[in-house]
C-alpha positions as a LaTeX table, in Angstrom:
\begin{tabular}{lrrr}
\hline
Residue & $x$ (\AA) & $y$ (\AA) & $z$ (\AA) \\
\hline
Leu1 & 124.88 & 80.59 & 125.07 \\
Thr2 & 123.58 & 81.21 & 121.57 \\
Phe3 & 119.99 & 82.27 & 120.96 \\
Phe4 & 117.82 & 81.38 & 117.97 \\
Ile5 & 114.56 & 83.29 & 118.29 \\
Ala6 & 111.61 & 83.36 & 115.90 \\
Asp7 & 108.24 & 84.77 & 116.95 \\
Ser8 & 107.58 & 83.56 & 120.49 \\
Glu9 & 109.60 & 80.39 & 120.10 \\
Tyr10 & 113.01 & 80.16 & 121.69 \\
Cys11 & 115.91 & 77.79 & 121.21 \\
Leu12 & 118.88 & 78.33 & 123.49 \\
Val13 & 122.05 & 76.38 & 122.87 \\
Ala14 & 125.02 & 75.85 & 125.19 \\
Glu15 & 128.42 & 75.08 & 123.71 \\
Ile16 & 131.79 & 74.32 & 125.24 \\
Asp17 & 134.81 & 74.34 & 122.93 \\
Asp18 & 132.49 & 74.53 & 119.90 \\
Lys19 & 130.64 & 71.37 & 120.99 \\
Leu20 & 126.92 & 71.31 & 121.74 \\
Val21 & 126.47 & 70.43 & 125.43 \\
Gly22 & 122.91 & 71.58 & 126.12 \\
Phe23 & 119.75 & 73.16 & 124.82 \\
Ala24 & 116.50 & 74.69 & 126.03 \\
Leu25 & 113.35 & 75.06 & 123.94 \\
Gly26 & 110.43 & 77.19 & 125.01 \\
Thr27 & 107.71 & 79.64 & 124.14 \\
Ile28 & 105.59 & 82.41 & 125.57 \\
Thr29 & 101.82 & 82.06 & 125.71 \\
Arg30 & 99.65 & 85.14 & 126.08 \\
Lys31 & 96.12 & 84.68 & 127.42 \\
Arg32 & 94.34 & 87.77 & 128.65 \\
Ala33 & 96.21 & 89.03 & 131.73 \\
Trp34 & 98.43 & 85.93 & 131.94 \\
His35 & 101.62 & 85.82 & 129.95 \\
Tyr36 & 103.67 & 82.78 & 130.75 \\
Gly37 & 106.87 & 81.23 & 129.60 \\
Tyr38 & 106.71 & 77.52 & 128.93 \\
Leu39 & 109.99 & 75.64 & 128.98 \\
Thr40 & 109.04 & 72.78 & 126.70 \\
Trp41 & 112.29 & 70.82 & 126.63 \\
Met42 & 115.74 & 71.11 & 128.15 \\
Gly43 & 118.67 & 68.74 & 127.91 \\
Val44 & 122.29 & 68.71 & 129.04 \\
Ser45 & 125.00 & 66.29 & 127.96 \\
Pro46 & 125.73 & 63.73 & 130.71 \\
Gln47 & 129.44 & 64.66 & 130.55 \\
Val48 & 128.73 & 68.19 & 131.83 \\
Gln49 & 125.69 & 67.66 & 134.04 \\
Arg50 & 125.96 & 69.26 & 137.48 \\
Gly51 & 128.47 & 71.73 & 136.01 \\
Gly52 & 126.13 & 74.74 & 135.72 \\
Val53 & 125.07 & 74.32 & 132.10 \\
Gly54 & 121.44 & 73.51 & 132.97 \\
Arg55 & 121.22 & 76.43 & 135.37 \\
Ala56 & 122.73 & 78.79 & 132.77 \\
Leu57 & 120.21 & 77.63 & 130.16 \\
Phe58 & 117.34 & 77.95 & 132.62 \\
Glu59 & 118.42 & 81.42 & 133.73 \\
Ala60 & 118.80 & 82.59 & 130.13 \\
Phe61 & 115.29 & 81.37 & 129.30 \\
His62 & 113.93 & 82.87 & 132.54 \\
Asp63 & 115.50 & 86.27 & 131.74 \\
Thr64 & 114.22 & 86.12 & 128.15 \\
Val65 & 110.59 & 85.48 & 129.10 \\
Met66 & 110.76 & 88.10 & 131.86 \\
Lys67 & 111.90 & 90.69 & 129.29 \\
Glu68 & 108.99 & 89.62 & 127.07 \\
Gly69 & 106.51 & 90.33 & 129.89 \\
Ala70 & 105.84 & 86.84 & 131.24 \\
Asn71 & 104.44 & 86.78 & 134.76 \\
Met72 & 104.69 & 82.99 & 135.25 \\
Met73 & 106.73 & 80.12 & 133.96 \\
Leu74 & 105.62 & 76.50 & 133.46 \\
Val75 & 107.58 & 73.29 & 132.97 \\
Asp76 & 106.63 & 69.64 & 133.07 \\
Thr77 & 108.49 & 66.37 & 133.31 \\
Gln78 & 107.94 & 62.70 & 134.02 \\
Ser79 & 107.34 & 62.04 & 137.70 \\
Ser80 & 110.10 & 59.42 & 137.59 \\
Asn81 & 112.71 & 61.98 & 136.45 \\
Gln82 & 114.18 & 62.66 & 139.89 \\
Pro83 & 117.08 & 64.86 & 138.69 \\
Ala84 & 114.60 & 67.15 & 136.87 \\
Leu85 & 112.25 & 67.22 & 139.87 \\
Arg86 & 115.12 & 68.28 & 142.15 \\
Phe87 & 116.42 & 70.85 & 139.66 \\
Phe88 & 113.08 & 72.60 & 139.16 \\
Ala89 & 112.35 & 72.63 & 142.88 \\
Lys90 & 115.83 & 74.10 & 143.50 \\
Val91 & 115.22 & 76.99 & 141.07 \\
Gly92 & 111.96 & 77.93 & 142.77 \\
Phe93 & 109.14 & 76.04 & 141.08 \\
Lys94 & 106.11 & 74.70 & 142.92 \\
Met95 & 105.02 & 71.22 & 141.85 \\
Ser96 & 101.69 & 69.56 & 141.11 \\
Gly97 & 100.85 & 66.54 & 139.03 \\
Asp98 & 99.92 & 62.91 & 139.03 \\
Ser99 & 101.74 & 59.61 & 139.18 \\
Glu100 & 103.02 & 59.86 & 135.60 \\
His101 & 103.66 & 63.55 & 135.04 \\
Ser102 & 104.76 & 66.45 & 137.23 \\
Tyr103 & 103.90 & 70.04 & 136.43 \\
Phe104 & 105.78 & 72.99 & 137.85 \\
Ile105 & 104.78 & 76.62 & 138.01 \\
Lys106 & 106.84 & 79.62 & 139.09 \\
Ala107 & 105.55 & 83.13 & 139.70 \\
Leu108 & 107.79 & 85.75 & 138.10 \\
Thr109 & 106.12 & 88.86 & 139.54 \\
Pro110 & 104.57 & 89.74 & 142.94 \\
Asp111 & 101.08 & 89.95 & 141.40 \\
Ser112 & 101.36 & 86.50 & 139.88 \\
Glu113 & 102.72 & 85.13 & 143.19 \\
Ala114 & 99.55 & 86.31 & 144.95 \\
Ala115 & 97.35 & 84.84 & 142.20 \\
Leu116 & 99.28 & 81.58 & 142.33 \\
Gln117 & 98.76 & 81.33 & 146.11 \\
Gly118 & 95.02 & 81.83 & 145.58 \\
Phe119 & 95.01 & 79.25 & 142.78 \\
Gln120 & 96.75 & 76.66 & 144.95 \\
Ser121 & 94.65 & 77.30 & 148.07 \\
Ser122 & 91.42 & 77.00 & 146.05 \\
Gly123 & 92.30 & 73.41 & 145.24 \\
Ala124 & 92.55 & 74.17 & 141.52 \\
Ala125 & 96.09 & 72.85 & 141.56 \\
Ala126 & 95.39 & 69.62 & 143.39 \\
Gly127 & 98.52 & 68.18 & 144.87 \\
Ala128 & 100.49 & 71.39 & 144.48 \\
Ala129 & 103.24 & 72.02 & 146.99 \\
Gly130 & 102.88 & 75.37 & 148.75 \\
\hline
\end{tabular}
């Protein structure tokens, strides 16, 4: 994986035999006590899907935002994108959303896990899976 980092914006690129096979774009948002990574876009070439490229990109982004102090990570996708829904659930995200868009959140620290549980049980994340 190759990293291109400027400010809090991240572009991770996966290559095999000098050919681009995947990318992940994201950022870190800092709001008071909450610092969260937001994976804004990720794509993997159909020829190498299910070969570990997506997981490697995700893990690299996850590790990067953890090192930068993020305590949560967010992603979103279309509710009809079943491969993405399965992937994000498999790597530990909890889902909420509506009929058109699905939002995922993942606690990265024990403190944020407790806050996330409180957030979900309060009904603030309507439709969230627990």
